[in-house]
PDB file of C-alpha atoms in Angstrom:
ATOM      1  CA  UNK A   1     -33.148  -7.047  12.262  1.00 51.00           C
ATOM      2  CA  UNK A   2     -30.115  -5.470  14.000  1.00 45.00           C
ATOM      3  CA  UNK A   3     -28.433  -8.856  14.517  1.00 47.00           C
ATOM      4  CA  UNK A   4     -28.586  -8.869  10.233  1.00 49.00           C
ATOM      5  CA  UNK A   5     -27.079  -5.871   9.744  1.00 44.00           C
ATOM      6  CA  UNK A   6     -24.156  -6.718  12.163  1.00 46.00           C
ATOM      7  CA  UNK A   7     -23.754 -10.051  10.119  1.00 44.00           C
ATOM      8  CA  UNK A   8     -24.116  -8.332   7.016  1.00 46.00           C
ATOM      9  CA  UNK A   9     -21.352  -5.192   7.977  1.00 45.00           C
ATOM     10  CA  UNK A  10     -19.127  -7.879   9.194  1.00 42.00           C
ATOM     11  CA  UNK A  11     -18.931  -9.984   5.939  1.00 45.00           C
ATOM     12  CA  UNK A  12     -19.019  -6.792   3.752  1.00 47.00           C
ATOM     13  CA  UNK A  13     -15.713  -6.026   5.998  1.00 46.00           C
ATOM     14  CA  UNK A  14     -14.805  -9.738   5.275  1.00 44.00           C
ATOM     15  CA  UNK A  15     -14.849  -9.371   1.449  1.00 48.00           C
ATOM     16  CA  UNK A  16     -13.605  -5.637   1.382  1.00 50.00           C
ATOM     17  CA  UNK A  17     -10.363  -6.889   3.047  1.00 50.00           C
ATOM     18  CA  UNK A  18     -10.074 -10.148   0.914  1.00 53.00           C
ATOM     19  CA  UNK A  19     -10.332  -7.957  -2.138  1.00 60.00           C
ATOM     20  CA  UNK A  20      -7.727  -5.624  -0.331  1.00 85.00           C
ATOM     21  CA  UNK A  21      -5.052  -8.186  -1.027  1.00 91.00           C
ATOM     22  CA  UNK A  22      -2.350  -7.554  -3.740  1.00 98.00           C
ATOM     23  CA  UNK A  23      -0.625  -9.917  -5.876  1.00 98.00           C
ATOM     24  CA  UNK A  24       3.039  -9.573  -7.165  1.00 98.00           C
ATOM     25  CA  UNK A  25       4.403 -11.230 -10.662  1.00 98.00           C
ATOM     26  CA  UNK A  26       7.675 -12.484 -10.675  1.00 98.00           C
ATOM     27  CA  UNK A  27       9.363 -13.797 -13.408  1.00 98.00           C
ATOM     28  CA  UNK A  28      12.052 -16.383 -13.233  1.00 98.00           C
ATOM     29  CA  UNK A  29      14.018 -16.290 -16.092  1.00 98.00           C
ATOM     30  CA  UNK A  30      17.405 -16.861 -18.045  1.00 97.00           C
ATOM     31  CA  UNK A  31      18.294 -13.306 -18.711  1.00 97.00           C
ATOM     32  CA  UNK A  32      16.966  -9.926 -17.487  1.00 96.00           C
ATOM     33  CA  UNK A  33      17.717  -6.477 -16.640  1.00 94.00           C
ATOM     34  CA  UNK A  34      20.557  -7.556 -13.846  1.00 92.00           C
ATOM     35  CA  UNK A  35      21.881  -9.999 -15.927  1.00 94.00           C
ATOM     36  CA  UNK A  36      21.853 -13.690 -15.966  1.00 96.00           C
ATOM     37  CA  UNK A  37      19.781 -16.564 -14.091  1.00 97.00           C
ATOM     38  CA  UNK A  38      17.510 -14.088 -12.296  1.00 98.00           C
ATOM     39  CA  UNK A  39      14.118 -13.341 -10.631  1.00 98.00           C
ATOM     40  CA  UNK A  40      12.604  -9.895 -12.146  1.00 98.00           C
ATOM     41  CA  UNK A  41      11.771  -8.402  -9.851  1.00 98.00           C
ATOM     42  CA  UNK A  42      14.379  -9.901  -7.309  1.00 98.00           C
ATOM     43  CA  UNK A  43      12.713  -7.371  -4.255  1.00 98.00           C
ATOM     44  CA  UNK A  44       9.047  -7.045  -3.279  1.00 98.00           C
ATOM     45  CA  UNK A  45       7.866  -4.819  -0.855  1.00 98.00           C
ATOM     46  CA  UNK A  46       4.385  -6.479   0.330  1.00 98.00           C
ATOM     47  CA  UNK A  47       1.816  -6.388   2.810  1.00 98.00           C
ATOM     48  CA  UNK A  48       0.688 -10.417   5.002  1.00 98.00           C
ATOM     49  CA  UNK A  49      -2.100 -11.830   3.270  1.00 98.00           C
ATOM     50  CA  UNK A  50      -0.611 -10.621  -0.514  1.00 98.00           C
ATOM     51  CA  UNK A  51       0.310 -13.141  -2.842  1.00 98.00           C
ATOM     52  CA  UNK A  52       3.740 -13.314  -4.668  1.00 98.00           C
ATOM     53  CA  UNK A  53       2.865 -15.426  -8.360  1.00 98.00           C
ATOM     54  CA  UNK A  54       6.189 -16.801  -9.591  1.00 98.00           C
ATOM     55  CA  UNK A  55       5.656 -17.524 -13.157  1.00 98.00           C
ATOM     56  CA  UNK A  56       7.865 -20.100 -15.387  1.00 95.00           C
ATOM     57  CA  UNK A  57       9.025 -17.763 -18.168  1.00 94.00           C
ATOM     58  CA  UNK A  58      11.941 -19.691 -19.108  1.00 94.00           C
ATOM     59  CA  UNK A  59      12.412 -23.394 -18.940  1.00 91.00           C
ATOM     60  CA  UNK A  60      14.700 -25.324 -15.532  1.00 95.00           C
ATOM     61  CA  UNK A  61      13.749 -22.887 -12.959  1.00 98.00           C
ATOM     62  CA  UNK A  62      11.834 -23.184  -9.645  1.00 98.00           C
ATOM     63  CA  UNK A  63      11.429 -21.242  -6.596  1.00 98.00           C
ATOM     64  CA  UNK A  64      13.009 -22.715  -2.913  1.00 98.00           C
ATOM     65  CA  UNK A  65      12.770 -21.295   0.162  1.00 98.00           C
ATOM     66  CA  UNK A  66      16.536 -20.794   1.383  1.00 98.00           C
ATOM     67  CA  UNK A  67      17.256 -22.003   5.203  1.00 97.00           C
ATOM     68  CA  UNK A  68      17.184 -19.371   7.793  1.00 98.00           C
ATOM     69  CA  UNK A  69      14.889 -16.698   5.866  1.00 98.00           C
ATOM     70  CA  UNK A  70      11.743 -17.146   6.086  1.00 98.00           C
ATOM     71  CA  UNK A  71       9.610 -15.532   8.988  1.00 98.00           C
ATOM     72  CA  UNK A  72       8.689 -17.796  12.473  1.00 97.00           C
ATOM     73  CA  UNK A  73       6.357 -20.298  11.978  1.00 97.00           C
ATOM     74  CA  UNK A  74       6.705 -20.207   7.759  1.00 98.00           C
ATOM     75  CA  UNK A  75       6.641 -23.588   6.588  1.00 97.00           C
ATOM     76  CA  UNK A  76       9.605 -23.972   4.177  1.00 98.00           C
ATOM     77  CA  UNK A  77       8.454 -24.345   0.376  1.00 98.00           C
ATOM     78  CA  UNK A  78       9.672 -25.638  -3.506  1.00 98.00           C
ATOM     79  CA  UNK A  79       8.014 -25.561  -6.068  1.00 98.00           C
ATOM     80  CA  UNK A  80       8.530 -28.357  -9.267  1.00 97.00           C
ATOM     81  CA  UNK A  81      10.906 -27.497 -11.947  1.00 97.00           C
ATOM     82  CA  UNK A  82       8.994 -25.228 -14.785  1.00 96.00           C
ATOM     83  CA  UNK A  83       6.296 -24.777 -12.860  1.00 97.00           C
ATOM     84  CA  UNK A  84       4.560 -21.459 -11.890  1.00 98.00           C
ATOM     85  CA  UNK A  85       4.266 -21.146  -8.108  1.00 98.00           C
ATOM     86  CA  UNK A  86       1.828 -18.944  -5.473  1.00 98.00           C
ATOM     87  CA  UNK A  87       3.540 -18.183  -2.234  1.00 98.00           C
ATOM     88  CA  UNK A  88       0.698 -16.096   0.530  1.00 98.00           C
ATOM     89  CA  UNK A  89       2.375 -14.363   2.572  1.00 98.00           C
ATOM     90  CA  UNK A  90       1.361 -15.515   5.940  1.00 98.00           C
ATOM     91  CA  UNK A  91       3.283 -13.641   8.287  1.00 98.00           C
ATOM     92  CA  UNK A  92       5.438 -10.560   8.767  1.00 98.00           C
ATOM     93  CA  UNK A  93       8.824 -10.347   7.883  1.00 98.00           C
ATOM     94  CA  UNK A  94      11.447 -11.678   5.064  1.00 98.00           C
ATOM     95  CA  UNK A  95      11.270 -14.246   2.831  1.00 98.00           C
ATOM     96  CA  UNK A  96      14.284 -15.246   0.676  1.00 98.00           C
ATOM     97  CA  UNK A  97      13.905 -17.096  -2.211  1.00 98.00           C
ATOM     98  CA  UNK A  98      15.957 -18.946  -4.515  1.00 98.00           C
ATOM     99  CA  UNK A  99      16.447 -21.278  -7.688  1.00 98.00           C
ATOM    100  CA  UNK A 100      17.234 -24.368  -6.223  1.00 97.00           C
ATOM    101  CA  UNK A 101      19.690 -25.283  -9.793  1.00 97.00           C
ATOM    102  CA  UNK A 102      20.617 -21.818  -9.933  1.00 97.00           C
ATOM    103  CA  UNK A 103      21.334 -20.869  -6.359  1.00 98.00           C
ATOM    104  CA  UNK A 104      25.272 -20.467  -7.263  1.00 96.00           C
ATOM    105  CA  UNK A 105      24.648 -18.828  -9.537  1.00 96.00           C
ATOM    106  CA  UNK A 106      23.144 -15.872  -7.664  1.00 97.00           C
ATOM    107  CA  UNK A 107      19.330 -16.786  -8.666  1.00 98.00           C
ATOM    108  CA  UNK A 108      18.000 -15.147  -5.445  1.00 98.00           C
ATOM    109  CA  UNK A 109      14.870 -13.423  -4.006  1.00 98.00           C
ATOM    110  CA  UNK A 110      13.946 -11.483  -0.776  1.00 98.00           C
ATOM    111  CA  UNK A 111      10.135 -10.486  -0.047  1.00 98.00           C
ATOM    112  CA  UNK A 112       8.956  -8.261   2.899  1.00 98.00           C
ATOM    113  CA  UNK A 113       5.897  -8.965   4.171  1.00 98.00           C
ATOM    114  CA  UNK A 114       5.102  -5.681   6.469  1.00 97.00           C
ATOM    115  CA  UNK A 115       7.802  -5.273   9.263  1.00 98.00           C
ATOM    116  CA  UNK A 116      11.302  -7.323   8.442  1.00 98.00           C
ATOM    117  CA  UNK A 117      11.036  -8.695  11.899  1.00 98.00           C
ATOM    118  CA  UNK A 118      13.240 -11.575  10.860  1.00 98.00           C
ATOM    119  CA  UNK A 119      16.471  -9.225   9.118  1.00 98.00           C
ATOM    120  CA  UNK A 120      18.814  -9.642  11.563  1.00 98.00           C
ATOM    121  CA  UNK A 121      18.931 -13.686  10.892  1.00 98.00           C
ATOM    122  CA  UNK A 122      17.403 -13.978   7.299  1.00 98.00           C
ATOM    123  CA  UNK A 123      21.154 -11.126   6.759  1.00 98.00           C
ATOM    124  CA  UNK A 124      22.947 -13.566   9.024  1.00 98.00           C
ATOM    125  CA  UNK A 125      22.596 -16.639   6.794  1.00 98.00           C
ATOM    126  CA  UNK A 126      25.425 -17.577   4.635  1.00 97.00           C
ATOM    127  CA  UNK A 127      25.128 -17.538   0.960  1.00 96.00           C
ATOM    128  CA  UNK A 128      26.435 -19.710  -2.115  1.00 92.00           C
ATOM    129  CA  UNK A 129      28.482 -18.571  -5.026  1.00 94.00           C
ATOM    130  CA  UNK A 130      26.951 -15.461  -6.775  1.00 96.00           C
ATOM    131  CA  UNK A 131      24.037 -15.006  -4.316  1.00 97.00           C
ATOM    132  CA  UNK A 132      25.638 -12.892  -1.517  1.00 95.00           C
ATOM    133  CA  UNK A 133      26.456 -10.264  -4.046  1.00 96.00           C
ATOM    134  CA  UNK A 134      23.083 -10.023  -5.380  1.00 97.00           C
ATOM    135  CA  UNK A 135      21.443 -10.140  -1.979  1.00 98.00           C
ATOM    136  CA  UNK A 136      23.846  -7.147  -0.917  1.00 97.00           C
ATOM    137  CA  UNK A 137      21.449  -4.254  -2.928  1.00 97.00           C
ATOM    138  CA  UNK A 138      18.242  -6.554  -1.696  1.00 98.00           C
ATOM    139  CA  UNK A 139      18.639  -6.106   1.649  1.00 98.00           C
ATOM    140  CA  UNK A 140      19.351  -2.195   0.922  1.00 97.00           C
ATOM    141  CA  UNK A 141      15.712  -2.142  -0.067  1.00 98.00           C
ATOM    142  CA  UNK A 142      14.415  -3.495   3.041  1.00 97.00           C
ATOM    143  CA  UNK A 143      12.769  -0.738   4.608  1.00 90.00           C
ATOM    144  CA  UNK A 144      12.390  -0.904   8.478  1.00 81.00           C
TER     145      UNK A 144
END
């Protein structure tokens, strides 16, 4: 009987943190609030084991891990062109995101996971075009 009830408090503590888990919308499209070619929202503040949902609003975009900013041991991801993509966040740290035919022109991303274990290298990495000037009040938002 007791060896049930452990089973049965350890998958209700299973489930309860399963259920715990967030998920974040972001929209890629061709105009929004800062301006042109843009993920809305462009910062998300999340916890490991949330979801980020990046949805296809407008037609030609997709979402790319960019070099250099994702946390250790994140495999590097892309998702087709117009198609909506999950990314889990696996482990703690920074994930930057881009538009791979957009990337110029400052179509960027950056998710924490938790801690931004990774901000020292993910800020280190050298961006194209547009995108260092739209990572600039990203990074501000990184809270440590």
């Amino acid at each position: 009987m007791f060896s049930k009830l452990i089973t049965a408090t350890v998958a209700a503590f299973v489930l309860a943190t399963a259920a715990q888990a967030e998920n974040f919308d972001v929209k890629m499209l061709n105009k929004g609030a800062d301006g042109a070619m843009v993920f809305e929202p462009a910062f998300v503040k999340a916890a490991v084991g949330d979801t980020v949902t990046f949805t296809s609003t407008d037609k030609g975009h997709n979402v790319e891990a960019i070099e250099g900013m994702l946390p250790e041991g994140v495999e590097a991801f892309k998702s087709g062109m117009g198609e909506d993509y999950v990314l889990t966040l696996t482990a703690e740290g920074l994930y930057g995101v881009k538009c791979t035919p957009h990337y110029g022109m400052g179509m960027v991303a950056l998710i924490q996971a938790g801690a931004p274990v990774n901000l020292d290298a993910a800020a280190a990495v050298t961006q194209k075009g547009k995108s260092k000037a739209r990572f600039e009040p990203l990074f501000a938002q990184v809270a440590k």
